[in-house]
Amino acid sequence: MKAIIFDKFGDSSVLNTSDITLPDLNNDEVTVAIAFTSVNPVDAKIRAGHLVEMLSHKLPIVPGWDVAGKVTAVGSAISSFKVGDEVYAYARKAEVHDGTYAEFINLSESAVALKPSTLQLSAAAAIPLVGLTAYQSLFNTADLKKGETVFITAGAGGVGSLAIQFAKVQGATVITTASSKNHDYLKTLGADHTIDYTKGNVVESVRKIAPQGVDVVFDASGGDSLDEAWLTIKKGGRLVSIVQPPDENKARDLGVQATFVFVEPSGAELTVIAQLIDAKKVKTPTINIRSVKEAAKAQDENEQRKTQGKVVLAIDF
């Protein structure tokens, strides 16, 4: 099969098209013919070698973790899927090696879900990584409850835009940050309060809305935004970051729980997300479809934040 690979770490010039062999199918796996994948910031970080201390890598590497396509084969132990099913998945494995910028991939049954019935495969490919990141952060880690207030940084981003909607489905009050041009968009997603992080003091703005502090902070920005976010949370609250591990000493001093989340594959949770999408309770990101043959350019533009919505790559070698 054809795939985009890299056999050394570096900039986007290390990416090239190659013919590779699909591994043998295990009993508990399905083979997916990939119709679309998507570009995430983590793709460039892996390509540059920034995650080698965090995850096991094996060169050459096929990048990409999002997938939407059709099942073409099932292992002998598979009962949930059949050939022809249209599925989607977050395809991260224990070792960074087999990714989704390719024609096929073998995936564990537990990582795969039927795609939302109301979405084309192209739109479904934009959901798994960002959707699971938001879902696991808010519910599995922060345990967000009905009636609580959550402060979500970078609300207009791929993860933030879904986190806002998940929080509203849960019955929470949502405060979020974005530049003023995105405020109307965030209100259509359900955000109760939008703050322009480029103007004024974000901490003061949040505290005017929630004088006692918020119950949950969901940090999708890191850096200075995370530094500010600490000051918005009430004692006994919960902070979750998907960008950098929070300072444990600061958490202890402030009397809050703080956790770093690195998303895990889950077909079961993707099934829940699909149900929310099909019920019109969650809107999906705008997608910009490109050819997988433009993967290098797409990664560069994603790194430079020159893209609008989610960049989806058609597997059209």
mmCIF file with all atom_site columns, N, CA and C in Angstrom, residues 12 39 41 53 59 83 88 98 118 124 145 149 162 164 186 194 212 219 221 250 254 274 278 296 302 311 313-314:
data_model
loop_
_atom_site.group_PDB
_atom_site.id
_atom_site.type_symbol
_atom_site.label_atom_id
_atom_site.label_alt_id
_atom_site.label_comp_id
_atom_site.label_asym_id
_atom_site.label_entity_id
_atom_site.label_seq_id
_atom_site.pdbx_PDB_ins_code
_atom_site.Cartn_x
_atom_site.Cartn_y
_atom_site.Cartn_z
_atom_site.occupancy
_atom_site.B_iso_or_equiv
_atom_site.pdbx_formal_charge
_atom_site.auth_seq_id
_atom_site.auth_comp_id
_atom_site.auth_asym_id
_atom_site.auth_atom_id
_atom_site.pdbx_PDB_model_num
ATOM 1  N N  . SER A 1 12  ? 9.128   19.433 7.593  1.00 0.00 ? 12  SER A N  1
ATOM 2  C CA . SER A 1 12  ? 8.200   18.724 6.715  1.00 0.00 ? 12  SER A CA 1
ATOM 3  C C  . SER A 1 12  ? 8.874   18.133 5.479  1.00 0.00 ? 12  SER A C  1
ATOM 4  N N  . VAL A 1 39  ? -5.249  16.516 9.944  1.00 0.00 ? 39  VAL A N  1
ATOM 5  C CA . VAL A 1 39  ? -3.974  17.053 10.406 1.00 0.00 ? 39  VAL A CA 1
ATOM 6  C C  . VAL A 1 39  ? -4.165  17.669 11.788 1.00 0.00 ? 39  VAL A C  1
ATOM 7  N N  . PRO A 1 41  ? -1.919  19.287 15.366 1.00 0.00 ? 41  PRO A N  1
ATOM 8  C CA . PRO A 1 41  ? -0.616  19.819 15.777 1.00 0.00 ? 41  PRO A CA 1
ATOM 9  C C  . PRO A 1 41  ? 0.365   18.743 16.234 1.00 0.00 ? 41  PRO A C  1
ATOM 10 N N  . GLU A 1 53  ? 10.593  11.154 24.116 1.00 0.00 ? 53  GLU A N  1
ATOM 11 C CA . GLU A 1 53  ? 10.761  10.782 25.520 1.00 0.00 ? 53  GLU A CA 1
ATOM 12 C C  . GLU A 1 53  ? 9.431   10.393 26.165 1.00 0.00 ? 53  GLU A C  1
ATOM 13 N N  . LEU A 1 59  ? 11.018  4.012  13.676 1.00 0.00 ? 59  LEU A N  1
ATOM 14 C CA . LEU A 1 59  ? 11.157  4.515  12.317 1.00 0.00 ? 59  LEU A CA 1
ATOM 15 C C  . LEU A 1 59  ? 11.210  3.348  11.328 1.00 0.00 ? 59  LEU A C  1
ATOM 16 N N  . VAL A 1 83  ? -17.394 -6.356 7.315  1.00 0.00 ? 83  VAL A N  1
ATOM 17 C CA . VAL A 1 83  ? -16.854 -5.743 6.107  1.00 0.00 ? 83  VAL A CA 1
ATOM 18 C C  . VAL A 1 83  ? -17.902 -4.810 5.494  1.00 0.00 ? 83  VAL A C  1
ATOM 19 N N  . TYR A 1 88  ? -15.014 5.258  12.254 1.00 0.00 ? 88  TYR A N  1
ATOM 20 C CA . TYR A 1 88  ? -13.994 6.268  12.533 1.00 0.00 ? 88  TYR A CA 1
ATOM 21 C C  . TYR A 1 88  ? -13.273 5.886  13.808 1.00 0.00 ? 88  TYR A C  1
ATOM 22 N N  . ASP A 1 98  ? 2.684   2.901  12.883 1.00 0.00 ? 98  ASP A N  1
ATOM 23 C CA . ASP A 1 98  ? 1.634   2.769  11.874 1.00 0.00 ? 98  ASP A CA 1
ATOM 24 C C  . ASP A 1 98  ? 0.603   3.873  12.067 1.00 0.00 ? 98  ASP A C  1
ATOM 25 N N  . THR A 1 118 ? -24.998 10.832 10.341 1.00 0.00 ? 118 THR A N  1
ATOM 26 C CA . THR A 1 118 ? -25.339 12.087 9.675  1.00 0.00 ? 118 THR A CA 1
ATOM 27 C C  . THR A 1 118 ? -24.137 12.764 9.028  1.00 0.00 ? 118 THR A C  1
ATOM 28 N N  . ALA A 1 124 ? -16.310 13.108 9.418  1.00 0.00 ? 124 ALA A N  1
ATOM 29 C CA . ALA A 1 124 ? -16.057 12.214 10.550 1.00 0.00 ? 124 ALA A CA 1
ATOM 30 C C  . ALA A 1 124 ? -14.577 12.150 10.884 1.00 0.00 ? 124 ALA A C  1
ATOM 31 N N  . LYS A 1 145 ? -19.858 18.382 36.339 1.00 0.00 ? 145 LYS A N  1
ATOM 32 C CA . LYS A 1 145 ? -21.230 18.046 36.707 1.00 0.00 ? 145 LYS A CA 1
ATOM 33 C C  . LYS A 1 145 ? -22.197 19.142 36.283 1.00 0.00 ? 145 LYS A C  1
ATOM 34 N N  . THR A 1 149 ? -19.537 25.484 36.855 1.00 0.00 ? 149 THR A N  1
ATOM 35 C CA . THR A 1 149 ? -19.000 26.466 35.914 1.00 0.00 ? 149 THR A CA 1
ATOM 36 C C  . THR A 1 149 ? -17.620 26.028 35.468 1.00 0.00 ? 149 THR A C  1
ATOM 37 N N  . LEU A 1 162 ? -15.388 21.778 20.709 1.00 0.00 ? 162 LEU A N  1
ATOM 38 C CA . LEU A 1 162 ? -16.146 20.600 21.120 1.00 0.00 ? 162 LEU A CA 1
ATOM 39 C C  . LEU A 1 162 ? -16.336 20.570 22.635 1.00 0.00 ? 162 LEU A C  1
ATOM 40 N N  . ILE A 1 164 ? -16.764 23.081 24.620 1.00 0.00 ? 164 ILE A N  1
ATOM 41 C CA . ILE A 1 164 ? -17.877 23.974 24.946 1.00 0.00 ? 164 ILE A CA 1
ATOM 42 C C  . ILE A 1 164 ? -19.204 23.234 24.815 1.00 0.00 ? 164 ILE A C  1
ATOM 43 N N  . LEU A 1 186 ? -18.654 31.299 18.921 1.00 0.00 ? 186 LEU A N  1
ATOM 44 C CA . LEU A 1 186 ? -18.660 30.546 20.177 1.00 0.00 ? 186 LEU A CA 1
ATOM 45 C C  . LEU A 1 186 ? -20.032 30.573 20.837 1.00 0.00 ? 186 LEU A C  1
ATOM 46 N N  . THR A 1 194 ? -18.031 34.977 26.762 1.00 0.00 ? 194 THR A N  1
ATOM 47 C CA . THR A 1 194 ? -16.819 34.978 25.934 1.00 0.00 ? 194 THR A CA 1
ATOM 48 C C  . THR A 1 194 ? -15.952 36.159 26.317 1.00 0.00 ? 194 THR A C  1
ATOM 49 N N  . GLN A 1 212 ? -16.473 33.605 43.135 1.00 0.00 ? 212 GLN A N  1
ATOM 50 C CA . GLN A 1 212 ? -15.871 32.608 44.019 1.00 0.00 ? 212 GLN A CA 1
ATOM 51 C C  . GLN A 1 212 ? -14.861 31.725 43.297 1.00 0.00 ? 212 GLN A C  1
ATOM 52 N N  . ASP A 1 219 ? -7.649  23.779 30.306 1.00 0.00 ? 219 ASP A N  1
ATOM 53 C CA . ASP A 1 219 ? -6.601  24.543 29.630 1.00 0.00 ? 219 ASP A CA 1
ATOM 54 C C  . ASP A 1 219 ? -6.227  23.878 28.315 1.00 0.00 ? 219 ASP A C  1
ATOM 55 N N  . SER A 1 221 ? -4.467  25.828 26.063 1.00 0.00 ? 221 SER A N  1
ATOM 56 C CA . SER A 1 221 ? -3.524  26.824 25.543 1.00 0.00 ? 221 SER A CA 1
ATOM 57 C C  . SER A 1 221 ? -2.114  26.661 26.093 1.00 0.00 ? 221 SER A C  1
ATOM 58 N N  . LYS A 1 250 ? 2.079   24.225 42.833 1.00 0.00 ? 250 LYS A N  1
ATOM 59 C CA . LYS A 1 250 ? 1.089   25.298 42.757 1.00 0.00 ? 250 LYS A CA 1
ATOM 60 C C  . LYS A 1 250 ? -0.300  24.753 43.049 1.00 0.00 ? 250 LYS A C  1
ATOM 61 N N  . LEU A 1 254 ? -2.692  26.028 46.141 1.00 0.00 ? 254 LEU A N  1
ATOM 62 C CA . LEU A 1 254 ? -4.003  26.614 45.870 1.00 0.00 ? 254 LEU A CA 1
ATOM 63 C C  . LEU A 1 254 ? -5.152  25.719 46.318 1.00 0.00 ? 254 LEU A C  1
ATOM 64 N N  . ALA A 1 274 ? -20.705 10.139 18.607 1.00 0.00 ? 274 ALA A N  1
ATOM 65 C CA . ALA A 1 274 ? -21.495 9.989  17.386 1.00 0.00 ? 274 ALA A CA 1
ATOM 66 C C  . ALA A 1 274 ? -22.984 10.182 17.678 1.00 0.00 ? 274 ALA A C  1
ATOM 67 N N  . ASP A 1 278 ? -25.336 12.943 15.929 1.00 0.00 ? 278 ASP A N  1
ATOM 68 C CA . ASP A 1 278 ? -26.534 12.548 15.184 1.00 0.00 ? 278 ASP A CA 1
ATOM 69 C C  . ASP A 1 278 ? -27.809 13.144 15.790 1.00 0.00 ? 278 ASP A C  1
ATOM 70 N N  . ALA A 1 296 ? 2.781   17.609 3.538  1.00 0.00 ? 296 ALA A N  1
ATOM 71 C CA . ALA A 1 296 ? 3.848   18.465 4.068  1.00 0.00 ? 296 ALA A CA 1
ATOM 72 C C  . ALA A 1 296 ? 3.373   19.910 4.180  1.00 0.00 ? 296 ALA A C  1
ATOM 73 N N  . ASN A 1 302 ? -0.650  24.167 9.314  1.00 0.00 ? 302 ASN A N  1
ATOM 74 C CA . ASN A 1 302 ? -1.230  23.891 10.612 1.00 0.00 ? 302 ASN A CA 1
ATOM 75 C C  . ASN A 1 302 ? -0.334  24.418 11.732 1.00 0.00 ? 302 ASN A C  1
ATOM 76 N N  . VAL A 1 311 ? -8.202  20.700 8.944  1.00 0.00 ? 311 VAL A N  1
ATOM 77 C CA . VAL A 1 311 ? -7.684  20.230 7.666  1.00 0.00 ? 311 VAL A CA 1
ATOM 78 C C  . VAL A 1 311 ? -7.812  18.721 7.606  1.00 0.00 ? 311 VAL A C  1
ATOM 79 N N  . LEU A 1 313 ? -7.334  15.319 5.145  1.00 0.00 ? 313 LEU A N  1
ATOM 80 C CA . LEU A 1 313 ? -6.585  14.839 3.990  1.00 0.00 ? 313 LEU A CA 1
ATOM 81 C C  . LEU A 1 313 ? -7.300  13.658 3.351  1.00 0.00 ? 313 LEU A C  1
ATOM 82 N N  . ALA A 1 314 ? -7.624  13.799 2.067  1.00 0.00 ? 314 ALA A N  1
ATOM 83 C CA . ALA A 1 314 ? -8.198  12.698 1.313  1.00 0.00 ? 314 ALA A CA 1
ATOM 84 C C  . ALA A 1 314 ? -7.071  11.727 0.933  1.00 0.00 ? 314 ALA A C  1
#
